Coordinates of C-alpha atoms and ligand atoms in Angstrom, one line a residue:
M1 CA 0.2 0.1 0.0
D2 CA 1.5 3.6 -1.1
I3 CA 0.0 5.9 1.4
A4 CA 1.7 9.2 0.0
E5 CA 0.0 8.5 -3.4
L6 CA -3.5 7.4 -1.3
K7 CA -3.0 10.5 0.5
S8 CA -1.9 12.7 -2.7
V9 CA -5.3 11.6 -4.6
A10 CA -7.5 12.2 -1.4
Q11 CA -5.9 15.8 -1.3
A12 CA -6.5 16.3 -5.0
I13 CA -10.4 15.6 -4.4
V14 CA -11.0 17.9 -1.6
A15 CA -8.2 20.6 -2.4
E16 CA -9.4 24.1 -1.9
Q17 CA -12.9 25.2 -3.3
K18 CA -13.8 21.4 -4.5
G19 CA -16.2 18.7 -3.6
I20 CA -17.6 15.5 -5.2
L21 CA -20.6 15.1 -7.3
A22 CA -21.8 12.1 -6.4
A23 CA -23.8 10.6 -9.9
D24 CA -23.7 6.9 -8.5
E25 CA -27.3 6.5 -8.4
S26 CA -28.3 2.6 -8.5
G27 CA -30.9 2.0 -11.4
P28 CA -33.8 1.9 -9.3
T29 CA -32.7 5.4 -7.6
I30 CA -32.3 7.1 -11.0
K31 CA -35.4 5.5 -12.1
K32 CA -37.2 7.4 -9.3
R33 CA -35.4 10.4 -9.8
F34 CA -36.2 10.6 -13.7
E35 CA -40.0 9.8 -12.9
S36 CA -40.2 12.8 -10.7
I37 CA -39.5 14.6 -14.4
Q38 CA -41.6 12.3 -16.8
L39 CA -38.6 10.6 -18.1
E40 CA -38.1 7.0 -18.6
S41 CA -34.9 5.5 -17.5
T42 CA -33.1 4.1 -20.4
E43 CA -29.6 3.3 -20.9
E44 CA -29.3 5.7 -23.2
S45 CA -31.1 8.3 -21.3
R46 CA -28.9 7.9 -18.1
R47 CA -25.9 8.0 -20.4
R48 CA -27.2 11.7 -21.6
Y49 CA -27.9 12.7 -18.7
R50 CA -24.4 12.0 -17.2
E51 CA -22.9 13.5 -20.0
L52 CA -25.0 16.7 -19.5
L53 CA -23.2 16.5 -15.9
F54 CA -19.7 15.8 -16.8
T55 CA -19.3 18.1 -19.8
T56 CA -20.5 21.3 -17.9
D57 CA -18.0 24.2 -18.6
G58 CA -16.0 25.1 -15.5
I59 CA -17.2 22.7 -13.0
E60 CA -13.7 21.7 -12.7
A61 CA -12.7 24.4 -10.6
Y62 CA -15.4 23.2 -8.3
I63 CA -15.4 19.4 -8.7
G64 CA -12.5 17.6 -7.3
G65 CA -14.1 14.1 -8.0
V66 CA -17.0 12.3 -9.0
I67 CA -18.6 9.1 -8.1
L68 CA -20.1 6.9 -10.7
Y69 CA -22.3 3.6 -10.9
D70 CA -21.0 0.5 -12.2
E71 CA -23.1 1.5 -15.6
T72 CA -21.6 4.6 -16.0
L73 CA -18.0 3.7 -15.4
R74 CA -18.3 1.6 -19.0
Q75 CA -20.1 4.5 -20.8
S76 CA -18.8 7.1 -22.9
T77 CA -19.6 10.4 -24.8
R78 CA -22.1 10.6 -27.7
D79 CA -18.6 11.1 -29.2
G80 CA -17.2 7.7 -28.0
I81 CA -14.9 9.0 -25.2
P82 CA -15.2 7.0 -22.2
F83 CA -16.7 8.9 -18.8
A84 CA -13.4 8.3 -16.8
K85 CA -11.3 9.6 -19.7
V86 CA -13.5 13.0 -20.0
L87 CA -13.4 13.3 -16.2
A88 CA -9.2 12.8 -16.1
G89 CA -8.5 14.8 -19.0
R90 CA -10.6 17.6 -17.0
G91 CA -8.6 17.4 -13.5
M92 CA -11.9 15.3 -12.1
V93 CA -11.0 11.9 -10.2
A94 CA -13.5 9.3 -11.3
G95 CA -14.6 7.2 -8.4
I96 CA -16.8 4.0 -8.3
K97 CA -19.8 2.9 -6.1
V98 CA -18.7 -0.3 -5.0
D99 CA -21.4 -1.4 -2.3
Q100 CA -24.5 -3.4 -3.3
G101 CA -27.3 -1.8 -1.2
A102 CA -28.6 -2.3 2.5
K103 CA -30.5 -4.8 3.4
A104 CA -32.6 -6.2 6.6
L105 CA -30.1 -7.1 9.0
A106 CA -31.1 -10.7 10.3
L107 CA -32.9 -11.2 13.3
Y108 CA -32.5 -7.2 14.4
P109 CA -35.4 -5.6 12.8
G110 CA -35.3 -2.2 11.9
D111 CA -31.4 -2.3 11.6
K112 CA -29.6 -2.8 8.2
V113 CA -26.5 -4.1 6.8
T114 CA -24.6 -2.9 3.5
E115 CA -23.8 -6.0 1.2
G116 CA -21.0 -6.4 -1.4
L117 CA -18.0 -7.8 0.1
D118 CA -17.9 -10.9 -1.9
G119 CA -15.8 -10.8 -4.7
L120 CA -15.0 -7.1 -4.0
R121 CA -11.0 -7.6 -4.3
E122 CA -11.6 -8.8 -8.1
R123 CA -14.0 -6.0 -8.7
L124 CA -11.9 -3.3 -7.2
A125 CA -9.2 -4.7 -9.5
E126 CA -11.2 -4.2 -12.7
Y127 CA -12.5 -0.5 -11.8
K128 CA -8.7 0.1 -11.1
Q129 CA -8.3 -1.0 -15.1
L130 CA -11.4 1.1 -15.8
G131 CA -10.1 4.3 -14.3
A132 CA -11.5 4.4 -11.2
K133 CA -9.1 5.9 -8.2
F134 CA -11.3 5.9 -5.6
A135 CA -14.6 4.1 -3.9
K136 CA -17.3 4.8 -2.0
W137 CA -19.6 2.2 0.4
R138 CA -22.4 3.6 2.0
A139 CA -23.5 2.1 5.5
V140 CA -27.2 3.2 6.1
I141 CA -28.3 3.5 10.0
E142 CA -31.8 4.2 10.6
I143 CA -33.0 6.0 14.0
D144 CA -36.6 5.1 15.5
E145 CA -38.6 6.3 18.7
R146 CA -36.9 3.8 20.6
D147 CA -33.9 1.1 20.3
V148 CA -32.9 1.5 16.8
P149 CA -30.2 1.5 15.9
T150 CA -28.9 -1.4 18.1
P151 CA -25.4 -1.4 19.1
Y152 CA -24.8 -4.4 17.1
G153 CA -26.6 -2.9 14.0
I154 CA -23.9 -0.1 14.4
H155 CA -20.8 -2.9 15.0
A156 CA -21.9 -4.9 12.1
N157 CA -21.9 -1.7 9.8
A158 CA -18.8 -0.6 10.8
V159 CA -17.1 -3.5 10.4
G160 CA -18.6 -4.0 7.0
L161 CA -16.9 -0.3 6.3
A162 CA -13.6 -1.2 7.4
R163 CA -13.4 -4.6 5.8
Y164 CA -14.3 -2.4 2.4
A165 CA -11.9 0.5 3.3
A166 CA -9.1 -2.3 3.7
L167 CA -9.8 -3.9 0.4
C168 CA -9.5 -0.3 -1.6
Q169 CA -6.2 0.4 -0.1
E170 CA -4.7 -2.8 -0.2
A171 CA -5.9 -2.3 -4.2
G172 CA -4.5 1.7 -4.3
I173 CA -8.0 3.0 -4.6
V174 CA -8.9 5.8 -2.0
P175 CA -12.2 4.8 -0.1
I176 CA -14.8 7.1 0.9
V177 CA -16.0 5.5 4.3
E178 CA -20.0 6.8 4.2
P179 CA -21.9 5.9 7.3
E180 CA -25.4 7.5 6.8
V181 CA -27.5 8.4 9.7
L182 CA -30.8 8.7 8.1
M183 CA -32.8 12.1 8.6
D184 CA -35.6 10.4 8.1
G185 CA -37.8 10.1 11.3
A186 CA -39.2 12.4 14.2
H187 CA -35.9 12.3 16.1
D188 CA -34.5 15.7 17.6
I189 CA -31.1 16.9 16.5
E190 CA -29.6 15.9 20.2
R191 CA -30.8 12.0 18.9
C192 CA -28.9 12.7 15.7
E193 CA -25.9 13.8 17.4
S194 CA -26.0 11.2 19.9
V195 CA -26.4 8.3 17.3
T196 CA -23.7 10.0 15.1
S197 CA -21.4 10.3 18.0
Q198 CA -21.8 6.3 18.2
V199 CA -21.6 5.1 14.6
L200 CA -18.2 7.6 14.3
E201 CA -16.8 6.2 17.5
A202 CA -17.5 2.6 16.1
V203 CA -16.4 3.3 12.4
F204 CA -12.9 4.5 13.4
A205 CA -12.2 1.7 16.3
E206 CA -12.8 -0.6 13.4
L207 CA -10.8 1.1 10.6
D208 CA -8.2 1.2 12.7
A209 CA -8.2 -2.3 14.2
H210 CA -8.5 -3.2 10.2
R211 CA -5.4 -1.3 9.7
V212 CA -6.7 1.5 7.4
A213 CA -4.2 4.4 7.1
F214 CA -6.6 7.4 7.9
E215 CA -4.0 9.5 5.6
G216 CA -5.4 7.7 3.0
M217 CA -9.1 7.7 3.0
L218 CA -12.2 10.2 2.8
L219 CA -15.4 10.3 5.3
K220 CA -18.8 11.0 4.2
P221 CA -20.9 11.6 6.9
N222 CA -24.1 12.9 7.7
M223 CA -24.6 16.5 9.0
V224 CA -26.0 16.7 12.9
I225 CA -29.5 17.7 12.1
A226 CA -33.4 17.4 13.5
G227 CA -34.8 14.5 11.7
K228 CA -37.6 15.6 8.7
K229 CA -40.5 14.9 10.6
C230 CA -39.3 16.4 14.0
S231 CA -41.7 19.3 14.9
R232 CA -38.6 21.3 16.4
Q233 CA -36.2 22.1 13.7
A234 CA -32.5 23.3 14.3
S235 CA -31.1 26.6 13.0
V236 CA -28.5 26.8 10.6
Q237 CA -26.2 27.8 13.4
Q238 CA -27.3 24.8 15.6
V239 CA -26.9 22.3 12.7
A240 CA -23.4 23.9 12.2
E241 CA -22.0 23.7 16.1
A242 CA -23.5 20.0 16.9
T243 CA -22.0 18.8 13.7
L244 CA -18.7 20.2 14.5
R245 CA -18.3 19.3 17.6
C246 CA -19.3 15.5 16.8
L247 CA -16.6 15.5 14.1
R248 CA -14.1 16.8 16.4
R249 CA -14.4 14.4 19.0
Y250 CA -14.7 11.5 16.9
V251 CA -12.8 11.9 13.5
P252 CA -9.1 11.9 13.8
A253 CA -7.1 14.9 12.6
A254 CA -5.1 12.4 10.0
V255 CA -8.2 12.2 7.9
P256 CA -7.3 14.7 4.7
G257 CA -10.9 15.5 4.3
I258 CA -14.8 15.5 5.5
V259 CA -17.6 15.8 2.5
F260 CA -21.0 15.8 3.6
L261 CA -23.6 14.1 2.0
S262 CA -27.1 16.1 1.5
G263 CA -29.3 13.2 2.6
G264 CA -32.4 15.1 1.9
Q265 CA -31.9 18.3 2.5
S266 CA -32.5 21.1 -0.2
A267 CA -29.9 22.3 -2.2
E268 CA -29.7 26.0 -0.3
D269 CA -29.9 24.3 3.4
A270 CA -26.8 22.2 1.9
T271 CA -24.9 24.6 0.8
D272 CA -26.0 26.9 4.1
H273 CA -24.9 24.2 6.7
L274 CA -21.6 23.6 4.7
N275 CA -20.6 27.4 4.5
A276 CA -21.7 27.7 8.5
I277 CA -19.7 24.6 9.4
N278 CA -16.6 26.4 7.5
L279 CA -17.2 29.7 9.3
L280 CA -16.4 27.9 12.3
G281 CA -12.9 27.0 11.0
S282 CA -10.0 26.1 11.0
H283 CA -10.5 22.9 10.8
P284 CA -7.6 19.3 11.0
W285 CA -9.3 18.0 7.7
Q286 CA -10.9 19.7 4.7
V287 CA -14.4 20.1 4.9
S288 CA -16.5 19.7 1.9
F289 CA -19.2 18.5 0.1
S290 CA -20.0 15.0 -1.8
Y291 CA -23.9 16.0 -2.7
G292 CA -26.0 13.7 -5.0
R293 CA -29.5 15.0 -4.6
A294 CA -28.5 18.6 -3.6
L295 CA -26.3 19.4 -6.6
Q296 CA -28.8 17.4 -9.2
A297 CA -32.0 18.2 -8.2
P298 CA -31.9 22.0 -9.6
V299 CA -30.7 20.3 -13.0
L300 CA -33.2 17.8 -13.4
A301 CA -35.5 20.2 -12.9
A302 CA -34.1 22.5 -15.4
W303 CA -33.5 19.8 -18.0
R304 CA -36.7 17.4 -17.9
G305 CA -34.7 15.4 -20.3
Q306 CA -35.2 17.8 -23.4
E307 CA -32.1 18.9 -25.5
S308 CA -33.5 22.3 -25.9
N309 CA -33.0 23.1 -22.0
A310 CA -29.4 21.4 -21.9
A311 CA -27.7 25.1 -21.9
A312 CA -30.2 25.7 -18.9
A313 CA -29.6 22.7 -17.0
Q314 CA -25.8 22.9 -17.3
K315 CA -26.2 26.6 -16.2
S316 CA -28.0 25.5 -13.3
F317 CA -25.4 22.8 -12.4
F318 CA -22.4 25.0 -12.8
N319 CA -24.4 27.5 -10.1
R320 CA -24.9 24.8 -7.8
C321 CA -21.6 23.7 -8.1
Q322 CA -20.0 27.3 -7.6
L323 CA -22.0 28.1 -4.3
N324 CA -20.8 25.3 -3.0
G325 CA -17.3 26.0 -3.8
L326 CA -17.8 29.4 -2.3
A327 CA -19.3 27.6 0.8
R328 CA -15.7 25.8 1.3
A329 CA -14.5 28.9 2.5
G330 CA -17.5 30.3 4.4
K331 CA -18.4 32.8 1.6
Y332 CA -21.6 31.9 0.5
T333 CA -24.7 33.9 1.3
R334 CA -28.4 33.0 0.6
A335 CA -28.7 36.3 -1.5
M336 CA -26.4 34.4 -4.2
E337 CA -29.6 32.2 -4.8
P338 CA -30.5 32.6 -8.5
S339 CA -34.0 33.2 -7.4
N340 CA -33.5 36.0 -5.0
Ligands
13P401 P1 -27.1 12.9 -1.6 O1 -26.4 13.9 -1.6 O2 -28.3 12.8 -2.1 O3 -27.7 12.2 0.0 O4 -26.0 11.5 -2.2 C1 -25.0 11.4 -1.5 C2 -24.5 10.1 -1.5 O5 -23.6 10.0 -2.4 C3 -25.6 8.9 -0.6 O6 -25.0 7.9 -0.8

């Protein structure tokens, strides 16, 4: 394992102003996103959409890495250039989602565990050949009113993440470690902080036990935030303070970057929260984004599958990337939003 090489890839992805575009929606997830704009999900419509994203002028100033799905890593532009090559040519690192989804954890009702370790060593070798330099594995932690997640549910997910991360580093691929505490549900911000703390503590203990080099990985956590159905929503400042307190306690300073998921927040909230967290700096790690919905929702709404809307969709994508780039430095304000 060449830790210096892993570290330099991780650092390039979260270089100044930069973050990650998560464009690794699985078949069922992208189908759901396309349904929201009445577009049929076919191999060609998915290819056209990803081409629109990846070829948007100027995003390379704000996007250091792009997470792809298996199908997308094997696809090309309409002119026949593989997407991984298009991204690399513009200084953006290609990554790959390698988990195979969260399933019910047997005998633990309510807990989930992520599958995908079988054959992972061989899949990583192939993905590397195809141009991927980093990978992603998402563990899903749900919160219910009572006793979910259980300590064993947290442990099982931490072990899965650590086994995946070790296999990635063995293969010379930077692992993005994503333990997502969901914001669905009615829990308050205090419960989210408590669960996120337990999860991060368990994850770093397992990463250490599995000999993962913290210098050669990125962490993709949820922000500490109230559940969507909670009647007491936290302010932007409260989210920023709780998130940072939790990360400072549980994330080693050796980790080069923390890249948040958006998890169902609106595009504006996700940018505002990132901005507020960066304003509380300086931090031992780069604090950035790895947004899926918060970068793409406005793009899909502008595009709606129509070629005639492509330019407007790319403009809205560039705008979202730029605003998040500004939030990296605490220089974003809501007044910058186009509708204001
Ligand atoms: P969201 O930002 O839409 O949560 O997606 C990020 C991601 O990659 C989830 O695994």
